[in-house]
PDB file of C-alpha atoms and ligand atoms in Angstrom:
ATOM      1  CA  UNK A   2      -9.371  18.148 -15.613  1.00 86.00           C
ATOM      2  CA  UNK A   3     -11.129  20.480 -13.297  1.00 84.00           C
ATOM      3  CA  UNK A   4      -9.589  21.102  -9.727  1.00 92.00           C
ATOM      4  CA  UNK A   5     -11.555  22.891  -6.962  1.00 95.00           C
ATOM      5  CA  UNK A   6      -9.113  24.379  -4.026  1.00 96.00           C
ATOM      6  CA  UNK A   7     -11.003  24.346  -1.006  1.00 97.00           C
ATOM      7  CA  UNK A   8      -9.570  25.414   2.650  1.00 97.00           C
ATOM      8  CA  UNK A   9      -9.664  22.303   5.730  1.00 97.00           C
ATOM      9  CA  UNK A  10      -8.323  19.033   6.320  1.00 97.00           C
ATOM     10  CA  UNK A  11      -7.838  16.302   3.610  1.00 97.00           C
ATOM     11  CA  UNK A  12      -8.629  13.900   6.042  1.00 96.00           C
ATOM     12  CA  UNK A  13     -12.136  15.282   6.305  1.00 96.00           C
ATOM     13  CA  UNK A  14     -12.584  13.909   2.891  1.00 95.00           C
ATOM     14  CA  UNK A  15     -15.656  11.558   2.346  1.00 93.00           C
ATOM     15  CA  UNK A  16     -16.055   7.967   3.152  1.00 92.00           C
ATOM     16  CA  UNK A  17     -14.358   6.143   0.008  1.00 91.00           C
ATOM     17  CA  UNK A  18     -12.279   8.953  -1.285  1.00 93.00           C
ATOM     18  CA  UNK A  19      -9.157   8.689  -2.738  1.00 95.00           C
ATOM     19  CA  UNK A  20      -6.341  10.862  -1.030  1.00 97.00           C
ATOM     20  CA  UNK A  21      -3.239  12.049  -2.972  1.00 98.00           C
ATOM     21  CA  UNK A  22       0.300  12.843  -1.859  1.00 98.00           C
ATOM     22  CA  UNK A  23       3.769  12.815  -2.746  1.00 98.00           C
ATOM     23  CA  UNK A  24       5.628  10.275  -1.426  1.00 98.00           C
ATOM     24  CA  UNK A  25       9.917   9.371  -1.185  1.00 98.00           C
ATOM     25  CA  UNK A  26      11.082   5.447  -1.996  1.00 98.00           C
ATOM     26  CA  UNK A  27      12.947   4.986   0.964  1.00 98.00           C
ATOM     27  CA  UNK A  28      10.006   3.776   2.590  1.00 98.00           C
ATOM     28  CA  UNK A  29       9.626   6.727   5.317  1.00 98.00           C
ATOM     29  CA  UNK A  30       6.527   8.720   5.970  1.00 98.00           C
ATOM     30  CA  UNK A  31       8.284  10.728   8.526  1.00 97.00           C
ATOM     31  CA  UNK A  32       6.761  14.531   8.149  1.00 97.00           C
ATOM     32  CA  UNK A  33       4.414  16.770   7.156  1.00 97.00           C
ATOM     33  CA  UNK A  34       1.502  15.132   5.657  1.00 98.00           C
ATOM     34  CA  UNK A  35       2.968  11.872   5.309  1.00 98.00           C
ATOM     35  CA  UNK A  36       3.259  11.813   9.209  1.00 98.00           C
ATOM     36  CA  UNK A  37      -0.281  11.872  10.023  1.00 97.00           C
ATOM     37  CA  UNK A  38      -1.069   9.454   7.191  1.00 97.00           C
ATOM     38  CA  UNK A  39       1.167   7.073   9.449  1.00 98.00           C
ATOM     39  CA  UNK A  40      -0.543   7.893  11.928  1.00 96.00           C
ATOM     40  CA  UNK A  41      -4.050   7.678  10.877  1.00 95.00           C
ATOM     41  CA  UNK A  42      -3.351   4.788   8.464  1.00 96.00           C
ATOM     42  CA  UNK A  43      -0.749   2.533  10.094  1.00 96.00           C
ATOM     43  CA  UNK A  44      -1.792  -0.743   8.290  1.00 97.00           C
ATOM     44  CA  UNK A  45      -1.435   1.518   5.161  1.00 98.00           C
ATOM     45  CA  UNK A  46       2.197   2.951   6.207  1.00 98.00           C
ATOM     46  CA  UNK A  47       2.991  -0.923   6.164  1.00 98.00           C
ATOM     47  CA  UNK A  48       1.580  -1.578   2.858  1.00 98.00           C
ATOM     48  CA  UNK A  49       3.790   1.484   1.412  1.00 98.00           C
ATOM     49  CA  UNK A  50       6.882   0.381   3.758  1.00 98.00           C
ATOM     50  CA  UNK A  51       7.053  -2.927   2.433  1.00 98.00           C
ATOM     51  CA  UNK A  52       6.333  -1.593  -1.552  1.00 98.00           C
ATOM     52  CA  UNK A  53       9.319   0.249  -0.977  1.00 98.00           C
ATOM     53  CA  UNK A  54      11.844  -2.014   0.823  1.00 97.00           C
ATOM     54  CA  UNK A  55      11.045  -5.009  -1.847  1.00 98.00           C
ATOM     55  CA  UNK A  56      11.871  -2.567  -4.384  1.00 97.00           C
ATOM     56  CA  UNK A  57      14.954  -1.383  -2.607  1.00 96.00           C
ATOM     57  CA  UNK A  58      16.017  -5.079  -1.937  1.00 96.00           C
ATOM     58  CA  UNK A  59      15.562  -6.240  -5.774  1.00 95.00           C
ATOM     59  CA  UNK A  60      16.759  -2.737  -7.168  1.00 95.00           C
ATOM     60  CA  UNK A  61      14.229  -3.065 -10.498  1.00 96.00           C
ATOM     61  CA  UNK A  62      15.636  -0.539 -13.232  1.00 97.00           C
ATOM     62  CA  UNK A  63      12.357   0.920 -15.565  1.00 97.00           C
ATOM     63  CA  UNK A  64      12.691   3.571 -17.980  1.00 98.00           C
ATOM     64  CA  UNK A  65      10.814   7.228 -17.852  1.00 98.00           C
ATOM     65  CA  UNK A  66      11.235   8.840 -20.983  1.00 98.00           C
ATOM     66  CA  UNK A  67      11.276  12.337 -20.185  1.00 98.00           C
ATOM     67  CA  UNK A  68       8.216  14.323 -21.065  1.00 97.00           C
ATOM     68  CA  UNK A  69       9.535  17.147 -23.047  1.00 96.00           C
ATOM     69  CA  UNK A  70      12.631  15.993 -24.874  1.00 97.00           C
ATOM     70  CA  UNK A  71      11.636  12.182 -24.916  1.00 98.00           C
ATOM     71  CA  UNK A  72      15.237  11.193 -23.715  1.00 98.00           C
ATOM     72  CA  UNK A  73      15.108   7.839 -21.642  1.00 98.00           C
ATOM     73  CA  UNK A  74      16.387   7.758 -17.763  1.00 97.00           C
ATOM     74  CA  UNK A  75      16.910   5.101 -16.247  1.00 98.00           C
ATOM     75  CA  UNK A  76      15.707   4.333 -12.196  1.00 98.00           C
ATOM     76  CA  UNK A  77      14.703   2.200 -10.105  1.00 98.00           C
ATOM     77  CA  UNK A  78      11.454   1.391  -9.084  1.00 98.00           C
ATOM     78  CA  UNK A  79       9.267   2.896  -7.570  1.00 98.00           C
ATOM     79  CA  UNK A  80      10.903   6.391  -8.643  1.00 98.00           C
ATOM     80  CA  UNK A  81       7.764   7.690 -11.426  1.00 98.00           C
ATOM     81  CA  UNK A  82       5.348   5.181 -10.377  1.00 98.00           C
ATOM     82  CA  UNK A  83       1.948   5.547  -8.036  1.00 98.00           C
ATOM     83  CA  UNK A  84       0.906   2.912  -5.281  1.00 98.00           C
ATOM     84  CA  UNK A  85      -2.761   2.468  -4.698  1.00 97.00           C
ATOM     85  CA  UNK A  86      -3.524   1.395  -1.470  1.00 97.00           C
ATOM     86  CA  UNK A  87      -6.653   0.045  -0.768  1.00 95.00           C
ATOM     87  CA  UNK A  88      -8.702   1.095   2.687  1.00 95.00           C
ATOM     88  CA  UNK A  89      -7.219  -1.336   5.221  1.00 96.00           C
ATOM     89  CA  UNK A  90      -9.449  -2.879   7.614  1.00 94.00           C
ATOM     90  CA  UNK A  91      -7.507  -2.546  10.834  1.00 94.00           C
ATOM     91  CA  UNK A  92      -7.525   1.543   9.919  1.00 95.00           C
ATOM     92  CA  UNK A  93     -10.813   1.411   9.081  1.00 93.00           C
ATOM     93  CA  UNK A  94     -12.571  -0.723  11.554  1.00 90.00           C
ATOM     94  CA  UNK A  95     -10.238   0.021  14.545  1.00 77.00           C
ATOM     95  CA  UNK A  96      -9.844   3.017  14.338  1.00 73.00           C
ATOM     96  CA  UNK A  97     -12.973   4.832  13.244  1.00 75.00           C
ATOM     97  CA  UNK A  98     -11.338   6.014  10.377  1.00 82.00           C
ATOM     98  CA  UNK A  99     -12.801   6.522   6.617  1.00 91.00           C
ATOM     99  CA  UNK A 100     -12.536   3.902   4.383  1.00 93.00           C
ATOM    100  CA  UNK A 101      -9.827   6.027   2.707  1.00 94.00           C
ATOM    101  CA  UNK A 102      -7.884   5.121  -0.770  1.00 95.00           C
ATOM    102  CA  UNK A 103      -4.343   6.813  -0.251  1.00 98.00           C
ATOM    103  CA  UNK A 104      -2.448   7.540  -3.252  1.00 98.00           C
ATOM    104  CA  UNK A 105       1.483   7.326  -2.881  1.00 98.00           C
ATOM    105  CA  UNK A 106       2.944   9.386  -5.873  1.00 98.00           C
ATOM    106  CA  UNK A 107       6.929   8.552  -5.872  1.00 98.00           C
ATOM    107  CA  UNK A 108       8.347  11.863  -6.891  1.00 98.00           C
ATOM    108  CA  UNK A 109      11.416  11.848  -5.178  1.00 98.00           C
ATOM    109  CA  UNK A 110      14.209   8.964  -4.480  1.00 98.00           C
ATOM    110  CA  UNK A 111      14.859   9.775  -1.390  1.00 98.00           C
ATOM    111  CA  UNK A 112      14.105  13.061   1.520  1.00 97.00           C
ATOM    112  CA  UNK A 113      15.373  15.371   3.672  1.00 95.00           C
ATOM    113  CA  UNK A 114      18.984  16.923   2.351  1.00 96.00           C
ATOM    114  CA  UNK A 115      18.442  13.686  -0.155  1.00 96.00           C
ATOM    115  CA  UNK A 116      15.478  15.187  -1.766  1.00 97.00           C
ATOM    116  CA  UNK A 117      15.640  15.670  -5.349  1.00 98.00           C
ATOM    117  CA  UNK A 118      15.675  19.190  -7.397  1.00 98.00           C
ATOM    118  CA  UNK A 119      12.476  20.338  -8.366  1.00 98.00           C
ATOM    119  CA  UNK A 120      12.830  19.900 -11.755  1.00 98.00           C
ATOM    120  CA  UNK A 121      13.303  16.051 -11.185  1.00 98.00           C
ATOM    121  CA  UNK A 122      10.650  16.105  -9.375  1.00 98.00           C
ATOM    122  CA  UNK A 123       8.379  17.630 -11.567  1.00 98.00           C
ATOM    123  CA  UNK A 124       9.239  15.273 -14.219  1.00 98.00           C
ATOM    124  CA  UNK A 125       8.872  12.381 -12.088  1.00 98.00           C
ATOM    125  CA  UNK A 126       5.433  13.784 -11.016  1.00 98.00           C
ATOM    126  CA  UNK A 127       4.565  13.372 -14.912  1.00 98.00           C
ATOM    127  CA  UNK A 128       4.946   9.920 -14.998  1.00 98.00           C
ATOM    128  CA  UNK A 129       3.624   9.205 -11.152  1.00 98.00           C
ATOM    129  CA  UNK A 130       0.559  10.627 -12.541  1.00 98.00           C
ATOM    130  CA  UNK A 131       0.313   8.797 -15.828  1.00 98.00           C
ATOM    131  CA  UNK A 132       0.763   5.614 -13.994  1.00 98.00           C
ATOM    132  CA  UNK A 133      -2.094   6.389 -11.130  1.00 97.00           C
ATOM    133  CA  UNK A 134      -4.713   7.506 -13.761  1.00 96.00           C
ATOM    134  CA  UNK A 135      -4.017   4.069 -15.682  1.00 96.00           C
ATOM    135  CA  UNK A 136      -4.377   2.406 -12.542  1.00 95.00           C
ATOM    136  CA  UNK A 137      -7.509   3.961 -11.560  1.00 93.00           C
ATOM    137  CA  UNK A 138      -8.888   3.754 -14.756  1.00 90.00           C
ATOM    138  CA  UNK A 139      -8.666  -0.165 -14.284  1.00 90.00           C
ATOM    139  CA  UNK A 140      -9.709   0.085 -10.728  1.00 88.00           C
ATOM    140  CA  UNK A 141     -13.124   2.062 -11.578  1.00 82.00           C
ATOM    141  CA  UNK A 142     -13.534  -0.400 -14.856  1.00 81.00           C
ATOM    142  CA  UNK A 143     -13.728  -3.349 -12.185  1.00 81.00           C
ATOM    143  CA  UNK A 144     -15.555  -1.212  -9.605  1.00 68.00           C
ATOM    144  CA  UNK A 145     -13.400  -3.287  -7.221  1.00 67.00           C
ATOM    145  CA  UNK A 146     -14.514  -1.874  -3.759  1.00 70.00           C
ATOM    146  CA  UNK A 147     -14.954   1.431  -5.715  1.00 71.00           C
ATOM    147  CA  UNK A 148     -18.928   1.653  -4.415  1.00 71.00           C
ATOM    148  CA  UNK A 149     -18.798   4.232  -1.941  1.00 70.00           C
ATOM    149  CA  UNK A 150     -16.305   6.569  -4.157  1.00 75.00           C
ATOM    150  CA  UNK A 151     -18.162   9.768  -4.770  1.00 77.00           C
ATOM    151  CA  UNK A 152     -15.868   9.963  -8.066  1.00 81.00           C
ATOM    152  CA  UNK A 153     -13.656  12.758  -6.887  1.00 88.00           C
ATOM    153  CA  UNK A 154     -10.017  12.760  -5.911  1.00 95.00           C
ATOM    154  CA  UNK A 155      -9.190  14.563  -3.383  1.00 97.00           C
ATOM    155  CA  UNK A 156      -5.343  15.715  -2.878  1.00 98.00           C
ATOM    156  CA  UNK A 157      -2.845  17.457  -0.785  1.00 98.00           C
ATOM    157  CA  UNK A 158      -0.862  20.297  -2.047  1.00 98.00           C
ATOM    158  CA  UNK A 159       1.785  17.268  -2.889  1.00 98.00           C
ATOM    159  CA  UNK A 160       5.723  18.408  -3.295  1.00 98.00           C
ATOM    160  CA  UNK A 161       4.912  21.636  -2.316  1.00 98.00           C
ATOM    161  CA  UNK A 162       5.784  21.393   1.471  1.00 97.00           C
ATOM    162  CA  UNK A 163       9.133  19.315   2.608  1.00 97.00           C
ATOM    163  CA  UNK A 164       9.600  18.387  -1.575  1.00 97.00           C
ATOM    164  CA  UNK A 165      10.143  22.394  -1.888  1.00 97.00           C
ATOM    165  CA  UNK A 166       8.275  22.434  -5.392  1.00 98.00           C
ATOM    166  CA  UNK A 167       5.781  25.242  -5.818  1.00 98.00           C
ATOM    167  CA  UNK A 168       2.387  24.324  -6.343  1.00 97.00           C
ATOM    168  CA  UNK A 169       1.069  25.673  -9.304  1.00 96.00           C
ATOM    169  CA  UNK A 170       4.067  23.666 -11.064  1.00 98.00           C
ATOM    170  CA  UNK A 171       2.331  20.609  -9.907  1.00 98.00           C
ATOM    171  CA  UNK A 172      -1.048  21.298 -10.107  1.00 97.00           C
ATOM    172  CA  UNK A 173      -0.407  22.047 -13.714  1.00 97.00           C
ATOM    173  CA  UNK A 174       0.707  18.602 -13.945  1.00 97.00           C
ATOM    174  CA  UNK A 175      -1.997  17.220 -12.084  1.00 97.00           C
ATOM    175  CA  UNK A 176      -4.703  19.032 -14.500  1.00 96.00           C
ATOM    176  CA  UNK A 177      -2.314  18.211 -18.009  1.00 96.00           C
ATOM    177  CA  UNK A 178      -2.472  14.563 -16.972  1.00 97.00           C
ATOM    178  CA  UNK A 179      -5.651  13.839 -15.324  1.00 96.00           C
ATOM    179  CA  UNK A 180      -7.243  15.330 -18.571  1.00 95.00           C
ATOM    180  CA  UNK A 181     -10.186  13.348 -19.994  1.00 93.00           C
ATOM    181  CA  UNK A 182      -9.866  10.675 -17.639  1.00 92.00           C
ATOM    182  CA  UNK A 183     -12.491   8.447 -17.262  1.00 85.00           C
ATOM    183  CA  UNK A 184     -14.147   7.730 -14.468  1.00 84.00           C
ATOM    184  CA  UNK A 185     -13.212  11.377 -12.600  1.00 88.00           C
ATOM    185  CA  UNK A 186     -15.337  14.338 -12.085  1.00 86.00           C
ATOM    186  CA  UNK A 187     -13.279  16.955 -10.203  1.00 91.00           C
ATOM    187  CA  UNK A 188     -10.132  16.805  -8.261  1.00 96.00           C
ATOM    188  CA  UNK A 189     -10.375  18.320  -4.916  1.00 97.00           C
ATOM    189  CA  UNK A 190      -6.965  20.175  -3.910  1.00 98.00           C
ATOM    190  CA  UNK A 191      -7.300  20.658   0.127  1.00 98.00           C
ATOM    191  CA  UNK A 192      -5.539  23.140   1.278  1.00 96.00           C
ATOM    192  CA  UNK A 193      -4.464  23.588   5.493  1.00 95.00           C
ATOM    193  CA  UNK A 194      -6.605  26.887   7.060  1.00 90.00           C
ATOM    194  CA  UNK A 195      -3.509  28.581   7.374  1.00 84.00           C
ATOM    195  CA  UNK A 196      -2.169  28.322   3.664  1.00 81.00           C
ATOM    196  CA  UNK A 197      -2.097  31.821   1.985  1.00 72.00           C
ATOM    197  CA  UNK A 198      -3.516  30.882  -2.096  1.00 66.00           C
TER     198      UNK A 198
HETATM  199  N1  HQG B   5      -4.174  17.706   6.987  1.00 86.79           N
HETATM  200  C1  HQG B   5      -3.805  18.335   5.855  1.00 86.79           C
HETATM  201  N2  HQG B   5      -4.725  18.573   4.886  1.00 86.79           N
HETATM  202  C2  HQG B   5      -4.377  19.186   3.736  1.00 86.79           C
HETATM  203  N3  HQG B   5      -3.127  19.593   3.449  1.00 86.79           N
HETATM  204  C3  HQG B   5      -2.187  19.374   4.386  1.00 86.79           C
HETATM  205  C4  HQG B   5      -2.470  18.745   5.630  1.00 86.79           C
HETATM  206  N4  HQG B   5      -1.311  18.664   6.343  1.00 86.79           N
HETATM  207  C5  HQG B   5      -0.353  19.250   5.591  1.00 86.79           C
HETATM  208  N5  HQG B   5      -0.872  19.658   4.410  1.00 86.79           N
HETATM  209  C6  HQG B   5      -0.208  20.319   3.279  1.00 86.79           C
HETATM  210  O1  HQG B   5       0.231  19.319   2.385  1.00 86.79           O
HETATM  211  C7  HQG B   5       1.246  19.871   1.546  1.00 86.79           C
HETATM  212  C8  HQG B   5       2.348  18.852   1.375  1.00 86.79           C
HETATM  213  O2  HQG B   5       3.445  19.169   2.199  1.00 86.79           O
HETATM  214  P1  HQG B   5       4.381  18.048   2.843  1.00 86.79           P
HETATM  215  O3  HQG B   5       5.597  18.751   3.316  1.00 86.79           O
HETATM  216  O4  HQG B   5       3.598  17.291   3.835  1.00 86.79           O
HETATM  217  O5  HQG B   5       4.704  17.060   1.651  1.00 86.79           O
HETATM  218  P2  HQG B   5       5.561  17.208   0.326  1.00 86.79           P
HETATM  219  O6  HQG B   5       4.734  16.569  -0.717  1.00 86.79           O
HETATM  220  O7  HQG B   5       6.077  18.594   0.082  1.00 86.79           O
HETATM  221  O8  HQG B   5       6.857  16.315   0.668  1.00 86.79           O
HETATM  222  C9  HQG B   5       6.706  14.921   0.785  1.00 86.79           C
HETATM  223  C10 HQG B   5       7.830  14.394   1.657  1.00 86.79           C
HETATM  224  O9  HQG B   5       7.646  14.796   2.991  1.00 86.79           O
HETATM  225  C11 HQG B   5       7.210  13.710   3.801  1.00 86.79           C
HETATM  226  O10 HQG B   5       7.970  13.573   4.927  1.00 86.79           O
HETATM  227  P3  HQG B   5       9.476  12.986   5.103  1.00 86.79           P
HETATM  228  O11 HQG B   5      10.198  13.341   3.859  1.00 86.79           O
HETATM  229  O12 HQG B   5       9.282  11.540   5.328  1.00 86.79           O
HETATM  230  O13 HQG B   5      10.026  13.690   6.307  1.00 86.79           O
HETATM  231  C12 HQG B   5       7.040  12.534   2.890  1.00 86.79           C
HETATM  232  O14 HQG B   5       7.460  11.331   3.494  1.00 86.79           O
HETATM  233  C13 HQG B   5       7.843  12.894   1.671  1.00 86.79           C
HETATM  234  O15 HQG B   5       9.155  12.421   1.764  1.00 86.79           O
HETATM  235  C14 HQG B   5       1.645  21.198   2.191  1.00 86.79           C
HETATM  236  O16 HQG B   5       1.018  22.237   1.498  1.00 86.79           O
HETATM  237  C15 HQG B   5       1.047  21.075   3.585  1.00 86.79           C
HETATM  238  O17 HQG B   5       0.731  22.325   4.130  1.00 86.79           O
END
């Protein structure tokens, strides 16, 4: 899959776009990007709060199996999975904002001194990615709400900030996994002004 690294905000991104970033499953968007996505998105924060607490309340095992060796390890949900959230109308309508997809990937249990070693998260990037390209894949099949998407994703420089995961490891990932999907052109990697390369 082709990524383009551009310099600016991912926020700028257009009306319909899908926005990608890394995400913990204790149900806190508390800082760096995930910070202003609460803020910009609040309705959408509460869509990824209450993913999260359900799955903390029920404690639902799945199995990853890893991606190099093929050994199975066990977690719980949603550790390895993706959320799609869909543009909520009180963000959008309220607040002037873009009828934005956000992408949650769950690469880490938890954050902070809890985060996980970047090798776990790596791994659990694999499969966070898997399971968003077969979700878009089914999304763009039904075209459900998909009209104004320009067919691009557009994405953060995910793990590589508070995650402490450097970026090429993921974006290697990102282009390994997104490879031949259908339905995307390009992903768009948006990088802050005052990001060196
Ligand atoms: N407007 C903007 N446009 C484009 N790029 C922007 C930007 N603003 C910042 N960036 C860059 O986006 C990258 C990601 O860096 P981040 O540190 O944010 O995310 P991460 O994926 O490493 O870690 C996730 C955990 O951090 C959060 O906060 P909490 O743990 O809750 O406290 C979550 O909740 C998770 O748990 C860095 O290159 C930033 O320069």
């Amino acid at each position: 899959m082709k990524t383009t690294e551009i310099t600016g905000d991912l926020f700028d991104a257009p009306d319909g776009a899908v926005l990608i970033h890394a995400c913990n499953c204790l149900g806190s968007w508390g800082g760096g990007i995930a910070r202003v996505f609460k803020h910009k998105y609040p309705s959408a924060y509460k869509f990824y709060y209450n993913h999260c607490r359900a799955l903390l309340r029920e404690k639902r095992p799945h199995t990853l199996l890893n991606s190099q060796t093929n050994d199975p390890k066990i977690v719980n949900l949603p550790l390895g999975t993706a959320l799609i959230i869909p543009p909520q109308a009180q963000d959008y309508s309220i607040r002037q904002n873009k009828k934005h997809w956000i992408v949650c990937l769950f690469t880490s249990r938890a954050y902070g001194r809890g985060v996980s070693k970047p090798d776990v998260i790596l791994e659990n990037s694999v499969h966070a990615i898997r399971d968003m390209r077969r979700q878009l894949e089914e999304l763009f099949e039904h075209e459900d709400g998909m009209e104004q998407w320009d067919g691009k994703v557009y994405s953060c420089r995910f793990n590589s900030g508070l995650f402490g995961v450097e970026w090429k490891a993921s974006r290697k990932i990102l282009e390994t996994e997104l490879d031949g999907m259908v339905g995307v052109e390009e992903v768009v990697v948006v990088r802050p002004k005052e990001e060196i390369e």
